[in-house]
XYZ file of N, CA and C in Angstrom:
267
model
N 1.939 8.346 5.953
C 3.131 7.709 5.356
C 3.664 8.055 6.521
N 4.403 7.266 6.751
C 5.978 7.258 8.072
C 7.157 8.145 7.807
N 7.550 7.360 6.424
C 8.567 7.190 5.869
C 8.468 7.442 4.837
N 9.274 8.468 3.164
C 9.717 8.333 1.711
C 9.158 9.694 2.249
N 8.719 10.100 -0.150
C 8.647 11.662 0.438
C 7.568 12.481 0.339
N 6.236 11.544 0.963
C 5.167 11.313 1.327
C 4.724 11.481 2.971
N 5.531 11.325 3.501
C 6.210 11.232 5.127
C 4.769 12.508 5.699
N 3.807 11.865 7.063
C 3.220 12.780 7.033
C 1.619 12.796 5.936
N 1.628 12.134 5.515
C 0.656 12.608 4.112
C -0.620 10.841 4.693
N -1.974 11.274 5.760
C -3.421 10.437 5.415
C -3.558 10.163 4.568
N -4.029 8.751 4.311
C -5.224 8.697 3.402
C -5.997 8.164 3.702
N -7.603 8.017 3.797
C -8.410 7.516 4.840
C -9.037 7.173 3.430
N -8.981 5.849 3.229
C -10.233 4.080 2.305
C -11.116 4.378 2.824
N -12.599 4.210 1.628
C -13.686 4.138 2.318
C -14.146 3.628 1.354
N -13.654 3.404 0.338
C -14.023 2.530 -0.516
C -13.684 1.429 -1.608
N -13.920 0.616 -1.716
C -12.496 -0.071 -3.053
C -13.147 -1.384 -3.982
N -12.898 -2.236 -4.695
C -11.395 -1.987 -4.881
C -10.532 -0.567 -5.264
N -8.727 -0.441 -4.609
C -8.164 0.896 -4.959
C -7.241 0.717 -5.651
N -5.973 1.327 -5.784
C -4.960 0.808 -6.695
C -3.837 2.027 -6.602
N -2.758 1.984 -6.218
C -1.930 2.848 -5.464
C -0.726 2.482 -6.810
N -0.070 3.328 -6.847
C 0.999 3.009 -7.732
C 1.482 4.424 -7.957
N 2.593 4.751 -8.797
C 3.292 5.871 -9.524
C 2.370 6.817 -10.455
N 1.783 5.677 -11.898
C 0.647 6.069 -12.010
C -0.619 6.524 -12.083
N -0.710 5.708 -10.241
C -2.294 6.055 -10.404
C -2.424 7.712 -9.840
N -3.749 7.346 -11.011
C -4.307 9.151 -9.692
C -5.097 9.250 -8.790
N -6.260 8.356 -8.569
C -6.363 7.791 -7.457
C -5.678 7.865 -6.163
N -4.297 6.844 -5.527
C -3.740 6.495 -4.895
C -2.091 6.695 -5.683
N -1.291 8.393 -6.020
C -0.239 7.843 -6.034
C 0.817 7.692 -5.546
N 1.754 6.919 -5.639
C 2.923 6.374 -4.977
C 3.887 7.575 -5.481
N 4.812 8.798 -5.440
C 5.621 9.859 -5.309
C 7.066 8.716 -5.144
N 7.711 8.091 -4.711
C 8.588 7.431 -4.574
C 9.314 6.800 -5.893
N 10.699 7.458 -6.327
C 11.242 7.149 -8.030
C 10.504 5.482 -7.515
N 10.846 4.863 -8.423
C 11.140 3.960 -9.090
C 9.667 2.763 -8.486
N 9.307 3.108 -7.649
C 7.927 2.683 -7.401
C 7.376 2.235 -9.210
N 6.623 0.618 -8.793
C 5.468 0.530 -9.468
C 4.374 0.600 -9.962
N 4.440 1.418 -11.980
C 3.088 2.044 -12.310
C 2.491 1.399 -11.057
N 1.806 -0.252 -11.290
C 0.515 -1.128 -10.014
C 1.210 -0.975 -9.207
N 2.102 -0.442 -7.970
C 1.969 -0.689 -6.988
C 1.921 -1.755 -5.889
N 0.243 -2.134 -6.294
C -0.908 -2.885 -5.218
C -2.562 -1.999 -4.682
N -3.099 -3.211 -4.917
C -4.427 -2.609 -4.497
C -4.883 -3.107 -3.710
N -5.623 -3.020 -3.189
C -6.566 -2.757 -1.532
C -8.468 -3.129 -2.219
N -8.202 -4.812 -1.770
C -9.647 -5.331 -2.479
C -9.961 -5.598 -1.149
N -11.787 -5.422 -0.740
C -12.281 -5.787 0.294
C -12.918 -6.801 0.394
N -13.854 -8.162 1.601
C -13.126 -8.811 0.926
C -14.424 -9.715 2.331
N -14.859 -10.601 2.553
C -16.339 -10.786 2.946
C -14.611 -11.339 4.615
N -13.779 -11.266 3.982
C -12.815 -11.975 5.347
C -11.558 -10.746 6.272
N -12.303 -9.628 5.948
C -11.678 -8.386 5.849
C -10.739 -7.941 4.411
N -9.876 -6.574 4.836
C -9.089 -5.951 3.275
C -7.840 -6.957 2.926
N -8.004 -7.132 1.705
C -6.622 -7.647 1.343
C -5.425 -6.936 -0.271
N -4.585 -7.248 0.756
C -3.156 -6.612 0.084
C -3.054 -7.580 -1.175
N -2.421 -6.803 -2.380
C -2.320 -7.645 -3.517
C -1.525 -6.988 -3.580
N -0.078 -7.684 -4.595
C 0.743 -6.683 -5.887
C 1.282 -8.207 -6.535
N 1.360 -7.604 -7.367
C 2.553 -7.643 -8.544
C 3.545 -8.349 -8.302
N 4.443 -6.885 -7.912
C 6.077 -6.845 -7.525
C 6.363 -6.657 -6.330
N 6.451 -7.449 -5.693
C 6.196 -8.335 -3.854
C 8.062 -8.821 -3.755
N 8.989 -8.073 -5.576
C 9.872 -8.015 -5.274
C 10.131 -6.698 -4.153
N 10.023 -5.463 -5.209
C 9.383 -4.372 -4.526
C 8.841 -3.364 -2.989
N 7.249 -3.865 -3.534
C 6.477 -3.937 -2.474
C 6.118 -4.706 -1.305
N 7.025 -4.574 -0.436
C 6.772 -5.697 0.813
C 5.830 -5.122 1.849
N 5.612 -6.187 1.649
C 4.129 -6.811 4.256
C 5.128 -6.459 4.987
N 5.623 -6.180 5.744
C 6.089 -5.953 6.384
C 7.416 -6.304 7.015
N 8.283 -6.138 6.029
C 9.346 -6.183 5.240
C 9.319 -8.036 4.658
N 7.923 -8.684 4.540
C 8.672 -9.382 4.006
C 7.546 -9.027 2.814
N 8.038 -10.733 1.622
C 7.387 -10.916 0.138
C 6.246 -11.374 0.001
N 5.019 -10.484 -0.197
C 3.846 -11.350 -0.121
C 2.841 -10.364 -0.993
N 2.602 -11.965 -1.927
C 2.019 -11.431 -3.266
C -0.086 -10.841 -3.421
N -0.452 -11.034 -2.046
C -1.363 -10.460 -1.493
C -1.556 -11.713 -0.750
N -2.339 -10.522 0.917
C -2.578 -10.695 2.086
C -3.540 -10.296 2.724
N -4.294 -10.056 4.165
C -5.612 -9.967 4.352
C -5.150 -8.604 5.565
N -4.724 -7.746 5.298
C -3.925 -6.574 6.311
C -4.927 -6.759 7.339
N -3.825 -6.132 8.501
C -3.943 -5.692 9.496
C -3.361 -4.757 10.468
N -4.691 -4.045 11.054
C -3.989 -2.944 11.649
C -2.103 -3.148 12.654
N -1.517 -1.933 12.266
C -0.110 -2.001 12.392
C 0.214 -2.808 11.189
N 0.394 -3.453 10.232
C 1.129 -3.336 8.814
C 2.162 -2.619 8.290
N 2.258 -3.012 8.253
C 3.323 -1.564 7.748
C 3.775 -1.770 5.575
N 3.585 -1.635 4.478
C 3.465 -1.372 3.546
C 5.032 -0.141 2.814
N 5.587 -1.412 2.478
C 7.075 -0.492 2.208
C 8.171 -0.902 0.579
N 7.887 0.903 -0.353
C 8.170 0.866 -1.787
C 9.405 1.306 -1.609
N 10.584 0.269 -1.157
C 11.899 1.450 -1.277
C 12.555 2.013 0.584
N 11.875 3.657 -0.271
C 12.595 4.435 0.840
C 11.046 4.695 1.610
N 9.056 4.327 0.448
C 8.750 5.147 1.750
C 7.502 3.759 2.144
N 7.247 3.834 3.912
C 6.782 3.282 3.744
C 5.357 3.867 5.327
N 3.770 3.289 4.776
C 2.851 3.097 4.970
C 2.396 2.430 5.635
N 1.592 2.850 6.961
C 1.272 1.558 8.020
C 0.174 2.199 7.517
N -0.609 0.700 8.353
C -1.926 0.063 7.788
C -3.235 0.530 8.987
N -3.847 2.052 9.748
C -4.601 1.524 10.322
C -6.632 1.341 10.408
N -6.881 0.932 11.449
C -8.452 0.621 10.473
C -9.190 1.520 11.092
N -10.363 2.800 11.201
C -10.863 3.284 11.313
C -12.146 2.326 12.461
N -12.575 2.353 13.642
C -13.730 2.019 13.892
C -15.270 2.508 13.155
């Protein structure tokens, strides 16, 4: 996280699928008015899939995207919260 209430928080995710959102115990999003289930991270043979049912609120690289494979440097935005995606070797 590099902006918002959770700025400077770092998550290391080693397995999936995982869900993030305001009601998630696994990956809680503290942003006010964030959706209950903001987005999912789903491993696929092609890479890590970002999926949201709220593409009007949860943006990827400031664009509305329902689902897309994540790349290093992508930014997930929920209102004022911004999360930069990174991958470890």
